[in-house]
XYZ file of C-alpha atoms in Angstrom:
638
model
C 84.441 22.606 73.546
C 84.029 26.759 74.391
C 80.034 27.181 75.389
C 78.235 28.916 72.131
C 75.556 31.153 71.896
C 72.721 29.654 70.240
C 69.940 32.201 70.008
C 67.104 30.170 67.628
C 67.698 27.043 69.430
C 67.055 29.161 72.737
C 63.962 30.503 70.698
C 62.784 27.493 69.381
C 62.766 25.640 73.315
C 60.665 28.942 74.827
C 58.540 28.631 71.691
C 57.386 25.339 72.373
C 57.513 25.469 76.156
C 54.542 28.886 75.594
C 52.995 26.770 73.335
C 52.649 23.675 75.984
C 49.536 24.049 78.767
C 49.485 20.154 79.656
C 51.888 18.420 78.205
C 50.598 15.416 76.129
C 53.794 14.134 75.025
C 56.862 14.914 77.711
C 59.345 12.488 75.870
C 59.641 14.777 73.038
C 60.668 17.256 75.120
C 62.625 15.621 77.305
C 64.721 14.969 73.863
C 64.792 18.824 72.924
C 65.847 19.822 76.391
C 68.510 17.429 76.028
C 70.169 18.495 72.277
C 69.921 21.627 74.019
C 71.665 20.606 76.924
C 74.271 18.484 74.612
C 75.458 21.863 72.464
C 77.209 23.958 75.273
C 74.568 27.293 75.399
C 76.152 30.129 77.175
C 75.550 30.504 80.842
C 72.070 32.643 80.060
C 70.820 30.029 77.130
C 71.552 27.146 79.917
C 69.671 28.790 82.486
C 66.895 29.279 80.390
C 66.518 25.695 79.513
C 67.777 24.589 83.477
C 64.903 26.828 84.618
C 62.423 24.820 81.652
C 63.435 21.658 83.137
C 62.744 22.271 86.918
C 58.576 24.278 85.301
C 57.945 20.719 83.323
C 59.544 18.786 86.882
C 62.386 16.524 84.524
C 64.734 17.482 87.200
C 64.812 14.288 88.750
C 65.996 12.884 85.310
C 69.168 11.272 85.493
C 70.092 12.204 81.430
C 69.251 15.375 81.974
C 70.737 15.905 85.576
C 74.254 15.229 83.933
C 74.291 16.537 80.917
C 73.304 20.048 82.764
C 76.040 19.394 85.096
C 78.629 18.697 81.904
C 76.832 22.168 80.656
C 77.667 23.864 83.787
C 80.928 22.978 83.838
C 81.381 23.680 80.048
C 80.570 27.085 80.962
C 83.546 27.923 84.095
C 80.473 27.588 86.621
C 81.287 24.020 88.266
C 79.521 26.309 91.879
C 76.164 25.122 89.832
C 77.158 22.518 88.397
C 77.484 21.385 91.886
C 74.694 22.812 93.749
C 73.028 19.846 89.658
C 74.570 17.263 91.644
C 73.919 17.293 95.050
C 70.205 17.638 94.556
C 70.294 14.374 92.544
C 68.546 11.894 95.018
C 69.934 8.991 93.963
C 73.441 9.705 92.572
C 75.375 6.838 90.512
C 79.044 6.914 89.963
C 78.634 7.928 86.522
C 77.500 11.098 88.103
C 80.065 10.806 90.491
C 82.506 10.578 87.673
C 81.105 13.544 86.027
C 81.100 15.258 88.455
C 84.675 14.846 89.648
C 85.477 15.595 86.097
C 83.665 18.928 85.659
C 86.324 20.232 88.865
C 88.991 19.140 87.349
C 88.407 20.967 84.162
C 87.900 23.648 85.522
C 91.647 23.254 88.299
C 89.374 22.785 90.815
C 91.491 19.468 91.829
C 90.346 20.043 95.633
C 86.503 19.559 94.961
C 87.701 16.937 92.905
C 89.030 14.957 95.763
C 86.171 15.529 98.310
C 84.172 14.297 96.219
C 85.891 10.970 95.322
C 86.729 10.580 98.455
C 82.748 10.994 99.350
C 81.886 8.619 96.310
C 84.251 5.863 97.962
C 83.232 6.264 101.648
C 79.464 6.417 100.445
C 79.962 3.088 98.626
C 82.386 1.212 101.537
C 79.117 2.752 103.599
C 76.773 1.785 101.274
C 77.815 -2.333 101.740
C 79.000 -2.207 105.471
C 82.538 -2.661 104.603
C 83.066 0.508 107.592
C 82.922 -2.080 110.266
C 85.726 -3.923 108.651
C 88.744 -2.604 110.429
C 91.333 -2.839 107.975
C 88.933 -1.077 105.326
C 88.183 1.049 108.482
C 91.976 2.462 108.901
C 92.112 3.008 105.214
C 89.618 5.485 105.334
C 91.425 7.309 108.256
C 94.981 6.909 106.688
C 93.037 8.422 103.307
C 91.674 10.921 105.339
C 94.271 12.306 107.373
C 96.771 11.972 103.579
C 93.981 14.485 101.825
C 94.033 16.540 105.233
C 90.019 15.878 105.971
C 90.817 15.973 109.133
C 86.961 15.727 110.677
C 86.459 13.139 107.969
C 89.202 11.585 109.238
C 87.988 11.578 113.377
C 84.204 10.518 111.774
C 85.742 7.740 110.256
C 88.111 6.755 113.055
C 84.925 6.515 115.445
C 82.978 4.492 113.286
C 84.764 1.527 113.412
C 83.601 -0.590 116.035
C 87.085 -2.461 116.834
C 89.288 -0.475 116.414
C 93.473 -1.686 116.821
C 96.063 0.304 117.689
C 97.090 0.712 113.582
C 93.477 2.599 114.132
C 94.355 5.392 116.890
C 97.852 5.058 114.471
C 96.487 6.277 111.866
C 94.801 9.013 113.413
C 97.801 10.150 115.294
C 99.563 10.766 111.853
C 96.206 12.216 109.866
C 96.886 15.007 112.876
C 100.643 15.109 112.580
C 101.010 15.086 108.799
C 99.142 18.246 109.017
C 101.229 19.910 112.052
C 97.940 19.340 114.567
C 100.749 17.973 117.151
C 98.623 18.772 120.253
C 95.821 17.200 118.711
C 97.935 14.307 118.168
C 99.267 13.530 121.425
C 95.367 14.166 122.755
C 94.336 10.744 120.318
C 97.561 9.033 122.149
C 96.018 10.272 125.697
C 92.372 8.728 124.522
C 93.524 6.163 123.645
C 95.513 4.927 126.602
C 92.530 5.598 128.315
C 90.846 2.923 126.429
C 93.743 0.819 127.840
C 95.224 0.457 124.264
C 98.970 1.023 124.416
C 101.066 2.975 122.141
C 103.503 1.201 120.290
C 106.610 1.916 118.497
C 104.115 2.579 115.626
C 102.941 5.256 117.128
C 106.069 7.163 117.577
C 106.604 6.457 114.377
C 103.422 8.047 113.297
C 104.254 11.227 115.296
C 107.475 12.096 113.583
C 106.490 14.863 111.299
C 105.093 17.578 113.630
C 107.688 16.902 116.682
C 108.852 20.562 115.947
C 109.348 23.471 118.038
C 106.910 21.978 121.053
C 106.472 22.398 124.432
C 109.121 20.717 127.230
C 105.544 19.233 128.433
C 105.398 17.463 125.136
C 108.786 16.137 125.035
C 108.085 14.134 128.458
C 104.947 13.240 127.191
C 106.323 11.252 124.053
C 109.568 10.427 126.486
C 107.096 8.854 128.900
C 105.330 7.161 125.862
C 109.222 5.990 124.917
C 109.885 4.670 128.235
C 106.481 2.466 129.058
C 107.047 0.695 125.522
C 107.239 -2.874 126.059
C 109.635 -3.719 122.868
C 111.656 -0.471 122.141
C 112.231 -1.657 118.378
C 115.318 0.683 116.047
C 112.497 2.780 115.048
C 111.556 3.441 118.604
C 114.830 5.083 119.355
C 115.414 6.787 116.274
C 112.302 8.879 116.725
C 113.118 9.998 120.456
C 116.464 10.871 119.544
C 114.969 13.156 116.691
C 112.542 14.549 118.994
C 114.938 15.860 121.095
C 116.529 17.028 118.571
C 114.374 18.410 116.590
C 113.005 20.394 120.280
C 116.838 21.561 120.819
C 117.732 19.605 123.445
C 121.256 18.249 121.943
C 122.385 17.017 125.385
C 119.794 14.880 126.058
C 120.213 13.494 122.635
C 123.386 12.363 122.842
C 122.775 10.127 126.303
C 119.693 8.329 124.672
C 121.652 7.415 121.443
C 125.020 6.425 124.367
C 121.712 4.166 126.067
C 120.709 2.692 122.963
C 124.366 1.528 122.440
C 124.719 -0.234 125.701
C 121.230 -2.077 125.143
C 123.050 -3.871 121.937
C 120.233 -1.800 119.722
C 122.551 -1.011 116.119
C 122.349 2.264 114.617
C 121.527 2.667 111.058
C 121.639 5.105 108.854
C 118.956 7.478 110.395
C 119.683 6.965 114.152
C 123.565 8.730 112.961
C 121.935 11.473 110.581
C 120.085 12.258 113.819
C 122.784 12.351 116.152
C 125.544 13.880 114.542
C 123.619 17.288 114.051
C 123.446 16.783 117.949
C 127.843 16.037 118.450
C 127.744 19.770 116.132
C 125.929 21.239 118.676
C 127.627 20.387 121.152
C 131.417 19.764 119.596
C 131.557 16.729 121.047
C 133.640 15.974 118.105
C 135.174 12.287 119.892
C 131.564 10.996 119.792
C 131.282 12.123 116.689
C 134.282 10.082 114.591
C 133.043 7.335 116.518
C 130.570 7.652 114.535
C 131.635 8.525 111.431
C 134.217 5.292 112.162
C 131.269 2.748 112.521
C 129.475 4.131 109.716
C 132.213 3.104 107.541
C 132.664 -0.085 109.332
C 128.763 -0.282 108.132
C 128.937 0.920 104.634
C 126.868 2.447 105.437
C 127.645 5.480 102.486
C 126.951 6.395 100.318
C 123.828 8.054 101.994
C 123.219 12.158 100.892
C 121.953 12.896 104.083
C 124.021 10.683 105.983
C 126.753 12.540 104.564
C 125.804 16.115 105.298
C 125.315 15.374 108.094
C 128.718 14.208 108.440
C 129.930 17.593 107.077
C 127.452 19.911 109.015
C 128.993 17.764 112.371
C 132.308 18.264 111.262
C 132.266 21.841 110.390
C 129.838 22.489 113.664
C 132.855 20.878 115.326
C 135.900 23.382 113.414
C 137.412 20.462 111.538
C 137.147 22.029 108.353
C 139.945 19.602 106.869
C 137.710 16.500 108.031
C 134.782 18.341 106.150
C 136.206 18.835 103.310
C 137.454 15.086 102.834
C 133.917 13.707 103.905
C 132.519 16.534 101.008
C 135.058 15.329 98.256
C 134.657 11.639 98.655
C 131.157 12.688 98.158
C 129.304 10.634 95.025
C 126.034 12.800 95.300
C 125.548 15.952 96.231
C 123.261 18.425 96.457
C 122.905 22.344 96.855
C 122.345 21.260 101.036
C 126.050 19.169 100.653
C 127.766 22.801 99.092
C 125.841 24.836 101.268
C 126.756 23.062 104.364
C 130.790 23.524 103.644
C 130.021 27.472 102.173
C 128.178 28.012 105.925
C 131.513 26.131 107.938
C 134.432 28.228 106.012
C 131.923 31.132 105.990
C 131.962 30.974 110.379
C 136.244 30.196 110.955
C 135.749 33.351 108.529
C 137.723 31.724 105.573
C 135.536 33.959 103.404
C 138.406 33.245 100.076
C 137.525 29.231 100.158
C 133.666 30.244 100.758
C 133.775 32.419 97.775
C 136.004 29.919 95.307
C 133.567 26.649 96.638
C 130.498 28.518 96.085
C 131.181 29.369 92.417
C 132.450 25.537 92.010
C 129.158 24.607 92.529
C 127.701 26.869 89.979
C 130.172 25.857 87.843
C 129.105 22.019 88.078
C 125.245 22.631 86.573
C 123.363 23.264 90.701
C 121.488 26.514 91.498
C 122.035 28.054 94.466
C 118.982 28.123 96.874
C 117.824 30.583 99.495
C 120.083 28.972 101.921
C 123.004 28.739 100.071
C 122.672 32.962 99.255
C 122.004 33.430 102.826
C 125.714 30.762 103.095
C 128.083 33.310 100.647
C 126.712 36.648 102.295
C 127.568 35.623 105.523
C 131.303 33.903 104.493
C 131.604 37.466 102.133
C 130.398 39.652 105.535
C 132.288 37.736 108.264
C 136.065 38.425 105.864
C 135.330 42.000 104.622
C 134.630 40.476 101.876
C 132.139 43.653 100.297
C 132.511 44.163 97.135
C 131.601 40.342 96.455
C 128.587 40.181 99.015
C 127.408 43.291 96.870
C 127.639 41.372 93.455
C 126.930 37.920 95.263
C 123.473 40.551 96.402
C 122.745 41.458 93.279
C 122.928 38.221 91.139
C 120.831 36.351 93.636
C 118.021 38.634 92.382
C 118.830 38.761 88.968
C 120.318 36.106 87.700
C 118.719 33.726 90.186
C 115.347 35.313 90.653
C 115.487 34.548 94.354
C 113.368 37.158 96.319
C 115.666 38.228 98.637
C 114.094 37.319 102.121
C 114.559 38.733 105.841
C 117.572 36.741 107.001
C 119.435 37.742 102.987
C 118.578 41.574 104.311
C 120.888 41.130 107.700
C 123.219 39.686 106.641
C 124.071 42.826 103.770
C 123.451 44.549 106.668
C 126.108 42.627 109.048
C 127.948 43.278 105.636
C 128.163 46.698 105.289
C 128.334 47.730 109.414
C 131.390 45.084 109.233
C 132.969 47.261 106.629
C 132.489 50.299 109.071
C 129.653 51.784 106.577
C 127.575 51.867 108.864
C 125.349 55.085 107.493
C 125.161 53.435 104.420
C 123.425 50.219 106.782
C 120.721 52.174 108.254
C 120.551 53.695 105.105
C 119.623 50.044 103.347
C 117.401 49.152 106.886
C 114.839 51.823 105.800
C 114.809 50.882 102.022
C 114.000 47.033 102.589
C 110.773 45.819 101.370
C 110.043 44.492 104.179
C 110.093 44.760 107.914
C 113.365 44.761 109.446
C 113.098 41.847 112.542
C 114.790 41.889 115.285
C 118.091 39.948 113.957
C 118.271 43.275 111.278
C 118.045 46.088 113.980
C 120.656 43.637 115.994
C 123.337 43.302 113.402
C 123.199 46.756 112.860
C 123.426 47.205 117.148
C 126.695 45.176 117.451
C 128.132 47.573 114.615
C 127.693 51.130 116.108
C 129.344 48.725 119.431
C 132.314 47.856 117.466
C 132.534 51.316 115.701
C 131.083 53.107 118.355
C 128.661 54.747 116.264
C 126.164 55.747 119.153
C 123.494 57.654 117.671
C 122.426 54.735 115.337
C 123.114 53.018 117.999
C 120.177 54.271 120.227
C 117.888 53.769 117.505
C 118.913 50.610 116.563
C 118.372 49.438 120.195
C 115.534 51.338 120.346
C 113.864 49.234 117.775
C 115.325 46.284 119.122
C 113.509 47.189 122.542
C 110.359 47.357 121.632
C 110.132 44.277 119.165
C 112.087 41.990 122.009
C 112.022 43.905 125.065
C 113.122 40.794 127.445
C 116.202 40.119 125.415
C 118.684 40.882 127.742
C 121.217 41.371 124.819
C 120.464 43.763 123.608
C 120.341 46.455 126.605
C 123.999 44.520 127.168
C 124.600 45.870 123.577
C 123.540 49.284 124.236
C 124.715 49.505 127.687
C 128.727 48.602 125.776
C 128.430 51.587 123.502
C 127.754 53.377 126.339
C 130.341 52.400 128.594
C 133.232 52.617 125.548
C 131.830 56.091 125.280
C 132.305 57.023 129.604
C 128.825 57.633 129.167
C 128.292 56.484 132.515
C 124.905 57.970 133.323
C 123.238 56.402 130.604
C 125.171 52.852 131.194
C 122.990 53.416 134.581
C 120.168 54.312 133.154
C 119.609 50.779 130.847
C 120.915 49.343 133.919
C 117.878 50.631 135.688
C 115.490 50.128 133.124
C 116.641 46.307 132.805
C 115.603 45.825 136.683
C 112.020 47.756 136.732
C 111.388 45.697 133.667
C 112.486 42.693 135.555
C 114.909 41.291 132.869
C 118.306 39.041 133.342
C 121.232 38.686 131.122
C 121.159 35.428 129.498
C 123.139 32.960 131.429
C 126.515 32.194 129.084
C 126.790 27.876 129.316
C 129.759 26.422 127.532
C 130.280 22.843 126.616
C 133.301 20.900 126.704
C 133.359 17.062 125.463
C 135.821 14.506 127.268
C 135.561 10.821 126.624
C 132.693 11.262 125.247
C 130.598 12.796 127.851
C 129.852 16.839 127.827
C 129.907 18.813 130.460
C 128.802 21.826 131.224
C 129.882 24.934 132.735
C 128.053 28.415 133.795
C 129.696 31.546 134.890
C 130.858 31.298 138.776
C 130.111 27.049 138.798
C 131.389 26.268 141.878
C 129.768 22.031 140.816
C 131.732 20.570 138.513
C 133.853 17.626 141.149
C 137.043 19.837 139.992
C 135.667 22.981 140.324
C 138.169 23.218 143.503
C 141.459 22.380 140.587
C 140.143 24.751 138.309
C 139.937 27.830 140.317
C 143.146 27.280 140.996
C 144.805 26.390 137.930
C 142.796 30.018 136.888
C 144.551 32.023 139.421
C 147.763 30.503 137.481
C 146.707 31.175 134.259
C 145.992 34.661 135.258
C 149.022 35.739 136.813
C 150.926 34.314 133.459
C 148.550 36.553 132.066
C 148.867 39.938 133.692
C 152.617 39.149 133.217
C 152.438 39.581 129.096
C 150.156 42.856 129.947
C 146.434 41.191 130.864
C 144.153 43.961 131.551
C 141.042 42.503 133.018
C 138.345 44.038 129.614
C 136.108 45.520 132.597
C 133.838 46.955 129.790
C 132.983 43.452 129.571
C 131.235 43.449 133.483
C 128.196 45.552 133.024
C 127.477 45.518 136.864
C 127.398 49.054 139.001
C 130.628 47.965 141.082
C 133.806 48.710 141.628
C 137.142 47.962 139.828
C 138.275 44.862 141.165
C 134.813 43.414 141.655
C 134.217 42.916 138.469
C 137.237 41.632 137.371
C 136.689 39.243 140.234
C 133.701 38.405 138.087
C 134.964 38.386 134.734
C 137.277 35.773 136.022
C 134.948 33.112 136.097
C 132.758 33.440 132.762
C 132.117 30.376 132.142
C 134.161 29.599 128.552
C 136.910 30.021 131.180
C 136.091 27.830 133.389
C 135.622 25.243 130.553
C 138.743 25.834 128.516
C 140.938 25.384 132.541
C 139.427 22.295 132.957
C 140.339 20.785 128.916
C 143.117 21.661 129.887
C 143.944 20.107 133.441
C 142.020 16.824 131.863
C 143.855 16.434 128.209
C 147.407 16.524 126.776
C 148.495 18.695 123.282
C 145.136 17.794 121.460
C 142.995 21.197 120.753
C 140.617 22.451 122.952
C 137.031 22.795 121.622
C 134.155 24.881 123.482
C 130.359 25.422 122.388
C 128.933 28.313 123.950
C 125.683 29.664 123.903
C 126.598 33.568 123.356
C 129.089 36.076 122.181
C 131.919 35.838 123.383
C 132.799 38.679 125.793
C 135.784 41.143 125.243
C 137.968 40.071 128.035
C 137.119 36.307 127.302
C 138.698 36.510 123.715
C 141.678 38.416 124.889
C 142.098 35.755 127.908
C 142.162 33.282 125.088
C 144.107 34.385 122.983
C 147.038 34.700 126.023
C 145.819 31.378 127.038
C 146.583 29.637 123.534
C 150.396 30.781 123.734
C 151.312 30.721 127.391
C 149.774 26.570 126.975
C 151.133 26.265 123.725
C 147.421 24.860 122.870
C 145.096 25.584 120.276
C 141.660 26.755 121.871
C 138.419 26.382 119.242
C 135.525 28.664 120.727
C 132.266 28.312 118.532
C 129.612 31.225 120.272
C 126.604 32.205 118.640
C 128.161 34.472 116.111
C 131.079 32.289 114.609
C 134.604 30.188 115.242
C 136.825 31.438 116.867
C 140.441 29.257 116.282
C 143.350 30.827 118.744
C 146.592 29.200 118.910
C 150.066 31.328 119.423
C 147.846 34.622 121.223
C 146.235 34.986 117.359
C 142.395 34.477 116.838
C 141.420 33.396 113.009
C 138.346 36.250 113.879
C 140.972 38.983 113.145
C 139.714 40.079 116.885
C 136.051 41.648 115.093
C 133.251 39.331 115.656
């Protein structure tokens, strides 16, 4: 009911109050004030009535208190309603209900929830149910889920005989609210009090295990290792912890260890470890997990099927990814996006565009991530016009606000098409501040098209944003080296030395017999190092017979050309490729690298694919390179 202005009533109440010297009939005035409140007066009248209630010392009257709360709520003044509520000395359930409704009617839902929790907790305290560990644990869990962590902690402290569920409920409360350090502190506290963590403790940590410190991961691992009994849930949590903290090798190792112990994986296990297989290009293990999924009939399962698509896509097996996709009974936007991204990274932009259109025709609306995928596909395949259409479609048809990822893709789209000036102008007009990725994309385009002026501007912004990132110094050096500006190359190298910036070491992974072998540039620790270097020497000789000349611009060192050639010869991907050649036959060689492939290694991989008659698939940080018969799928632009 809307508040009404009641001047006659106000005047009537005032006139009666003025005639009072010592009230002889308080019931009459209580009834009169109650009737005034029942009419839901406007705020000015309401405050006048409220003051008279105080003047007449009726503020302890529960009936008037309830009516005051309702009237203030009707005027849209829940703060005044709460003030009245707080001043009631003995509140029963009716007061709580009225206050909760007052908040709800004014859309103050969080406050309504707080009052409800206070009512519940107060009732429990009144009958001393908080001493019951079961009820206490329920309170801790309730407060944690509602984000009231101080109240949750207070409830934990009030439980006299805490069990492992009490502690786990508190751990879950912190984890659910992304306070991982606090969650681990509770774990340490329970251990100090001789309460041993169990599988439930690990499971409680799950919501917040992403992007934490290496020390925290080690602590979780120690908890896992010290469990009396490792359940499937425990293994799943530990595998997921490794994956969510960019430790795919550890996730795969743990999965293989789990298999040895005889614990059977479930759908969650498989969905957790498959991304690790994709990260490491561990295709053989990924296929074996897929066979297990089919054998155990774990599908249809949307999460698991999406993980299979992603694994095959990241291993460069588009046909296998498509087979999984085509067999799915139900697909969500993530299913379509994974396959579109796979086509994008492989440089098959036309297939990506076709699939994106199919998704739209199926009735699904693409989300922000789907548009990142299709814009990336257009940029990698030189589909400039299509990319511009999709960027416009995103905002005008689907009302999606472009994020920084979309702007970066659009800059990449323009830059790859050679429109470096337009890309730079686009950045200057962006409604958000360009970040490292935007400027880095522009700098890469400047390197390809030898645009030194804009390249220097891009590099200047990058060196202010991320002065510790070595890759951008190297890109700028490449631009200068390509133009023969060796003085500037030396200046960049000197700047790196002064700032103590070291080039990120190249790391390449290759799978053999379910084991991932990792190579660093110049690696001599591998058991087969001697054979690898001997075979690499033979291959380099054959490559030179085919016209190979080391691209020494890729080796930005102030040394002689001969030394630069030696440095290039031991890049990690070359070592990984030769290792695979020595230990496999006929099957495609799959390499994953942590950096972009340098120009010299790109040339070498093309020639090796021709000399050895082997297909070589290299996934760098930017895309897939499928080398076959001396040709790369990227068209020599990446």
